[in-house]
Amino acid sequence: MTEKDKYAVFGNPIKHSKSPAIHAAFAEQCGQHMQYRAVRVELDGFQRAAERFFASGGRGLNVTLPFKQEAFAFADTLTDRARRASAVNTLSACEDGGIAGDNTDGIGLVRDMVANLGWQLQGRRIALLGAGGAARGVLEPLLREHPAVLMIANRTAARAHELADAFADLGDIVGGGYEVLAGHEFDLVINATSAGLYGELPALPEMGLAERSCCYDMVYGNEPTVFMRWAAQNTAWAVADGLGMLVEQAAESFYRWRQVRPATQPVINQMRQLLAAA
């Protein structure tokens, strides 16, 4: 039997990554001869590890925290969305020996909300909580859906202003501290902060949710997150976590590597069952 094409995800920590299970499911579904493993990389060792991986015949890497900016610098060429995000989560070996960088986080988020959940983004009033790498990585795909307005709210207002200025050419976008949300009504609220990882909620002011409002947390787990519970208490019409985004961004990476697009809903269901059993 011929050797399987090698893929991996680099991160630190990486122990609980679902990516190997997701890509194994994609490979089985699509009949692809490949292997995919999770690799914990030392905090100062990303470049050396990536160089070794590709020199040994590796075909593609996913990159998670805290290495997405280092992957951005490592790539020889970048997609427009990766350049906009200033971060890379997908590296691919090219025929000419170079390494191509992409960011599939934003398209993964949009596909989960639109294709899987049936939410409409066009013409909607969107609040995006957080101004870090997670927020930056999804801004371009969100704005390409032509919302009525997108407001970035962050604990440090200056970072939100900076992001809003960087993406102002793509639509009506405003940035500020969390107080910028006060007195406004939103159709969609997206939590891109890491607060949920610590069981915390961003310091949200009194704000309105529209009649058929949707709330989305990029964090996921085997129970509803603190933000999801806040959304339910504030009578959001629909609430979701980020598991679908995880699978959809992985599917986009898989497509870049293998030129085959897997069906994602069966894999989302499979990952949800794994979480429930944990």
Tab-separated table of C-alpha atoms in Angstrom:
chain	number	residue	atom	x	y	z
A	1	MET	CA	0.000	0.000	0.000
A	2	THR	CA	1.317	3.461	-0.838
A	3	GLU	CA	2.188	5.821	2.003
A	4	LYS	CA	-0.638	8.114	3.068
A	5	ASP	CA	-0.370	11.855	2.421
A	6	LYS	CA	0.556	13.596	5.675
A	7	TYR	CA	-1.467	16.393	7.296
A	8	ALA	CA	-1.503	17.774	10.823
A	9	VAL	CA	-2.724	20.509	13.150
A	10	PHE	CA	-0.126	22.468	15.136
A	11	GLY	CA	-1.065	24.144	18.410
A	12	ASN	CA	-0.269	24.568	22.087
A	13	PRO	CA	-2.253	23.251	23.880
A	14	ILE	CA	-3.596	20.696	21.406
A	15	LYS	CA	-4.577	17.656	23.489
A	16	HIS	CA	-8.335	18.118	23.135
A	17	SER	CA	-8.359	19.025	19.433
A	18	LYS	CA	-11.265	17.586	17.450
A	19	SER	CA	-9.474	18.187	14.134
A	20	PRO	CA	-8.026	14.647	13.754
A	21	ALA	CA	-11.492	13.110	14.231
A	22	ILE	CA	-13.057	15.611	11.832
A	23	HIS	CA	-10.513	15.043	9.051
A	24	ALA	CA	-10.622	11.268	9.550
A	25	ALA	CA	-14.379	11.456	9.016
A	26	PHE	CA	-13.906	13.609	5.895
A	27	ALA	CA	-11.273	11.217	4.482
A	28	GLU	CA	-13.481	8.170	5.036
A	29	GLN	CA	-16.496	9.904	3.521
A	30	CYS	CA	-14.570	11.082	0.437
A	31	GLY	CA	-12.314	8.050	-0.056
A	32	GLN	CA	-9.092	9.996	0.506
A	33	HIS	CA	-5.811	8.211	1.343
A	34	MET	CA	-4.388	10.490	4.027
A	35	GLN	CA	-3.372	10.694	7.662
A	36	TYR	CA	-3.921	13.624	10.019
A	37	ARG	CA	-2.544	14.080	13.518
A	38	ALA	CA	-2.438	16.699	16.251
A	39	VAL	CA	1.029	18.011	17.187
A	40	ARG	CA	1.877	20.048	20.263
A	41	VAL	CA	4.528	22.573	19.234
A	42	GLU	CA	6.731	24.419	21.717
A	43	LEU	CA	5.849	28.100	21.979
A	44	ASP	CA	9.140	29.173	20.389
A	45	GLY	CA	9.294	26.313	17.890
A	46	PHE	CA	6.652	26.879	15.233
A	47	GLN	CA	8.919	27.775	12.306
A	48	ARG	CA	11.317	24.886	12.936
A	49	ALA	CA	8.455	22.407	13.318
A	50	ALA	CA	6.688	23.647	10.175
A	51	GLU	CA	9.905	23.528	8.137
A	52	ARG	CA	10.544	19.933	9.258
A	53	PHE	CA	6.962	18.915	8.528
A	54	PHE	CA	6.976	20.161	4.940
A	55	ALA	CA	10.570	19.003	4.292
A	56	SER	CA	9.512	15.487	5.288
A	57	GLY	CA	6.732	15.475	2.682
A	58	GLY	CA	3.858	16.989	4.629
A	59	ARG	CA	1.079	18.235	2.356
A	60	GLY	CA	-0.870	20.560	4.620
A	61	LEU	CA	-1.140	22.022	8.099
A	62	ASN	CA	-3.942	23.477	10.144
A	63	VAL	CA	-2.699	26.018	12.668
A	64	THR	CA	-4.448	26.941	15.878
A	65	LEU	CA	-3.617	29.101	18.882
A	66	PRO	CA	-1.159	30.616	19.460
A	67	PHE	CA	0.563	30.226	16.080
A	68	LYS	CA	-1.763	31.798	13.485
A	69	GLN	CA	0.305	34.958	13.130
A	70	GLU	CA	3.518	32.950	12.857
A	71	ALA	CA	1.864	30.857	10.131
A	72	PHE	CA	0.974	34.132	8.386
A	73	ALA	CA	4.668	35.071	8.350
A	74	PHE	CA	5.722	31.535	7.337
A	75	ALA	CA	3.612	31.386	4.158
A	76	ASP	CA	5.165	32.318	0.811
A	77	THR	CA	1.823	33.344	-0.697
A	78	LEU	CA	-1.446	34.429	0.913
A	79	THR	CA	-5.090	34.473	-0.067
A	80	ASP	CA	-6.838	37.837	0.131
A	81	ARG	CA	-8.840	36.720	3.172
A	82	ALA	CA	-5.682	35.596	4.997
A	83	ARG	CA	-3.991	38.901	4.209
A	84	ARG	CA	-7.028	40.778	5.545
A	85	ALA	CA	-7.098	38.677	8.704
A	86	SER	CA	-3.317	39.001	9.250
A	87	ALA	CA	-3.522	35.371	10.377
A	88	VAL	CA	-3.326	31.940	8.757
A	89	ASN	CA	-4.967	28.710	9.918
A	90	THR	CA	-4.294	26.626	6.777
A	91	LEU	CA	-0.919	26.004	5.118
A	92	SER	CA	-0.619	24.040	1.869
A	93	ALA	CA	2.412	22.683	0.014
A	94	CYS	CA	2.455	23.959	-3.579
A	95	GLU	CA	3.775	22.232	-6.700
A	96	ASP	CA	6.556	24.830	-7.022
A	97	GLY	CA	7.821	24.055	-3.518
A	98	GLY	CA	6.298	27.140	-1.902
A	99	ILE	CA	3.813	27.261	0.963
A	100	ALA	CA	0.392	28.883	0.517
A	101	GLY	CA	-1.441	30.415	3.486
A	102	ASP	CA	-5.198	30.768	3.891
A	103	ASN	CA	-7.645	31.635	6.662
A	104	THR	CA	-10.811	29.533	6.593
A	105	ASP	CA	-12.281	30.668	9.935
A	106	GLY	CA	-14.558	33.362	8.528
A	107	ILE	CA	-15.986	31.302	5.699
A	108	GLY	CA	-16.521	28.495	8.217
A	109	LEU	CA	-18.538	30.820	10.460
A	110	VAL	CA	-20.644	32.194	7.617
A	111	ARG	CA	-21.364	28.757	6.146
A	112	ASP	CA	-22.459	27.426	9.517
A	113	MET	CA	-24.813	30.338	10.114
A	114	VAL	CA	-26.231	30.554	6.591
A	115	ALA	CA	-26.136	26.993	5.197
A	116	ASN	CA	-26.527	24.921	8.371
A	117	LEU	CA	-28.583	27.155	10.653
A	118	GLY	CA	-30.541	29.017	7.983
A	119	TRP	CA	-29.770	32.464	9.400
A	120	GLN	CA	-29.868	35.500	7.114
A	121	LEU	CA	-26.990	37.987	7.313
A	122	GLN	CA	-27.818	40.384	4.492
A	123	GLY	CA	-29.350	43.604	5.799
A	124	ARG	CA	-28.987	42.513	9.435
A	125	ARG	CA	-27.665	44.572	12.348
A	126	ILE	CA	-24.713	42.629	13.746
A	127	ALA	CA	-22.819	43.037	17.022
A	128	LEU	CA	-19.397	41.369	17.148
A	129	LEU	CA	-17.993	40.992	20.657
A	130	GLY	CA	-14.199	41.080	20.841
A	131	ALA	CA	-11.452	42.591	18.708
A	132	GLY	CA	-8.763	39.931	18.861
A	133	GLY	CA	-7.624	37.406	16.282
A	134	ALA	CA	-10.910	35.482	16.290
A	135	ALA	CA	-12.848	38.636	15.434
A	136	ARG	CA	-10.375	39.824	12.821
A	137	GLY	CA	-10.431	36.435	11.100
A	138	VAL	CA	-14.182	36.555	10.438
A	139	LEU	CA	-14.739	40.224	9.579
A	140	GLU	CA	-14.210	40.083	5.823
A	141	PRO	CA	-16.573	37.127	5.161
A	142	LEU	CA	-19.202	38.698	7.433
A	143	LEU	CA	-19.013	42.041	5.641
A	144	ARG	CA	-19.157	40.301	2.243
A	145	GLU	CA	-22.688	39.235	3.257
A	146	HIS	CA	-23.699	42.944	3.274
A	147	PRO	CA	-25.138	43.441	6.760
A	148	ALA	CA	-26.900	46.751	7.434
A	149	VAL	CA	-24.291	47.594	10.069
A	150	LEU	CA	-21.614	45.732	11.998
A	151	MET	CA	-20.609	47.053	15.420
A	152	ILE	CA	-17.395	45.757	17.034
A	153	ALA	CA	-17.431	46.021	20.820
A	154	ASN	CA	-14.349	45.265	22.877
A	155	ARG	CA	-13.075	45.744	26.434
A	156	THR	CA	-10.328	47.973	24.982
A	157	ALA	CA	-12.098	50.456	22.725
A	158	ALA	CA	-8.930	51.409	20.810
A	159	ARG	CA	-8.562	47.877	19.413
A	160	ALA	CA	-12.162	47.918	18.196
A	161	HIS	CA	-11.631	51.325	16.540
A	162	GLU	CA	-8.491	49.992	14.851
A	163	LEU	CA	-10.341	46.973	13.443
A	164	ALA	CA	-13.263	49.077	12.250
A	165	ASP	CA	-10.891	51.419	10.410
A	166	ALA	CA	-9.051	48.483	8.800
A	167	PHE	CA	-12.257	47.027	7.330
A	168	ALA	CA	-14.230	50.236	6.704
A	169	ASP	CA	-13.926	49.847	2.928
A	170	LEU	CA	-16.082	46.704	3.054
A	171	GLY	CA	-19.204	48.122	4.666
A	172	ASP	CA	-20.851	50.106	7.460
A	173	ILE	CA	-18.708	49.194	10.461
A	174	VAL	CA	-18.341	50.877	13.864
A	175	GLY	CA	-16.007	50.104	16.760
A	176	GLY	CA	-15.865	51.001	20.440
A	177	GLY	CA	-16.001	49.761	24.011
A	178	TYR	CA	-18.892	47.576	25.110
A	179	GLU	CA	-20.856	50.720	25.911
A	180	VAL	CA	-21.137	51.392	22.153
A	181	LEU	CA	-23.853	48.701	22.077
A	182	ALA	CA	-26.083	50.491	24.604
A	183	GLY	CA	-29.458	51.572	23.278
A	184	HIS	CA	-29.130	49.647	19.996
A	185	GLU	CA	-31.123	46.640	18.822
A	186	PHE	CA	-29.401	43.760	17.033
A	187	ASP	CA	-30.503	40.923	14.783
A	188	LEU	CA	-27.306	38.945	15.397
A	189	VAL	CA	-24.795	38.956	18.252
A	190	ILE	CA	-21.549	36.985	17.779
A	191	ASN	CA	-19.246	36.291	20.713
A	192	ALA	CA	-15.652	36.222	19.479
A	193	THR	CA	-14.120	36.753	22.926
A	194	SER	CA	-12.308	34.088	24.940
A	195	ALA	CA	-14.357	34.880	28.060
A	196	GLY	CA	-16.436	31.741	27.661
A	197	LEU	CA	-13.336	29.566	28.020
A	198	TYR	CA	-13.148	30.792	31.604
A	199	GLY	CA	-16.878	30.637	32.326
A	200	GLU	CA	-17.204	34.413	32.059
A	201	LEU	CA	-19.431	36.797	30.106
A	202	PRO	CA	-18.266	40.028	28.417
A	203	ALA	CA	-19.352	43.177	30.293
A	204	LEU	CA	-22.387	43.824	28.108
A	205	PRO	CA	-24.568	46.933	28.611
A	206	GLU	CA	-28.342	47.037	28.305
A	207	MET	CA	-28.963	46.263	24.650
A	208	GLY	CA	-31.899	45.085	22.600
A	209	LEU	CA	-32.387	41.868	20.683
A	210	ALA	CA	-34.708	42.044	17.689
A	211	GLU	CA	-37.807	39.873	17.476
A	212	ARG	CA	-36.056	37.109	15.515
A	213	SER	CA	-32.553	37.703	16.836
A	214	CYS	CA	-29.793	35.095	16.697
A	215	CYS	CA	-26.821	34.680	19.029
A	216	TYR	CA	-23.672	32.716	18.155
A	217	ASP	CA	-20.758	31.777	20.397
A	218	MET	CA	-17.521	30.752	18.664
A	219	VAL	CA	-16.708	28.674	21.759
A	220	TYR	CA	-18.309	25.223	22.034
A	221	GLY	CA	-18.602	22.514	24.638
A	222	ASN	CA	-20.749	19.678	25.888
A	223	GLU	CA	-23.019	22.166	27.677
A	224	PRO	CA	-24.376	25.621	26.714
A	225	THR	CA	-21.806	28.357	27.264
A	226	VAL	CA	-22.304	31.329	29.576
A	227	PHE	CA	-22.970	33.526	26.535
A	228	MET	CA	-25.543	31.064	25.181
A	229	ARG	CA	-27.326	31.100	28.532
A	230	TRP	CA	-27.308	34.911	28.489
A	231	ALA	CA	-28.823	34.824	24.987
A	232	ALA	CA	-31.596	32.466	26.083
A	233	GLN	CA	-32.367	34.613	29.115
A	234	ASN	CA	-32.641	37.629	26.809
A	235	THR	CA	-35.149	35.762	24.615
A	236	ALA	CA	-32.980	35.269	21.550
A	237	TRP	CA	-34.928	33.507	18.808
A	238	ALA	CA	-32.053	31.159	17.985
A	239	VAL	CA	-28.797	30.311	19.781
A	240	ALA	CA	-25.799	28.264	18.579
A	241	ASP	CA	-22.243	27.438	19.576
A	242	GLY	CA	-19.128	27.221	17.401
A	243	LEU	CA	-18.956	23.481	16.723
A	244	GLY	CA	-20.423	23.931	13.244
A	245	MET	CA	-17.880	26.663	12.509
A	246	LEU	CA	-15.083	24.286	13.544
A	247	VAL	CA	-16.290	21.614	11.129
A	248	GLU	CA	-16.972	24.075	8.296
A	249	GLN	CA	-13.542	25.737	8.496
A	250	ALA	CA	-12.007	22.248	8.497
A	251	ALA	CA	-14.039	21.344	5.407
A	252	GLU	CA	-12.700	24.407	3.592
A	253	SER	CA	-9.126	23.381	4.495
A	254	PHE	CA	-9.853	19.819	3.339
A	255	TYR	CA	-11.163	21.154	0.021
A	256	ARG	CA	-8.028	23.254	-0.520
A	257	TRP	CA	-5.857	20.212	0.086
A	258	ARG	CA	-7.832	17.462	-1.657
A	259	GLN	CA	-10.094	19.315	-4.159
A	260	VAL	CA	-13.054	17.404	-2.730
A	261	ARG	CA	-15.761	19.064	-0.629
A	262	PRO	CA	-17.123	16.816	2.129
A	263	ALA	CA	-20.674	16.843	3.451
A	264	THR	CA	-20.419	18.594	6.803
A	265	GLN	CA	-23.737	17.965	8.558
A	266	PRO	CA	-23.055	14.257	9.265
A	267	VAL	CA	-19.676	15.203	10.745
A	268	ILE	CA	-21.193	17.977	12.877
A	269	ASN	CA	-23.676	15.412	14.218
A	270	GLN	CA	-20.843	12.947	14.895
A	271	MET	CA	-18.768	15.553	16.756
A	272	ARG	CA	-21.822	16.583	18.794
A	273	GLN	CA	-22.254	12.969	19.879
A	274	LEU	CA	-18.591	12.782	20.881
A	275	LEU	CA	-18.992	15.943	22.972
A	276	ALA	CA	-22.122	14.604	24.653
A	277	ALA	CA	-20.305	11.404	25.576
A	278	ALA	CA	-17.300	13.243	27.045
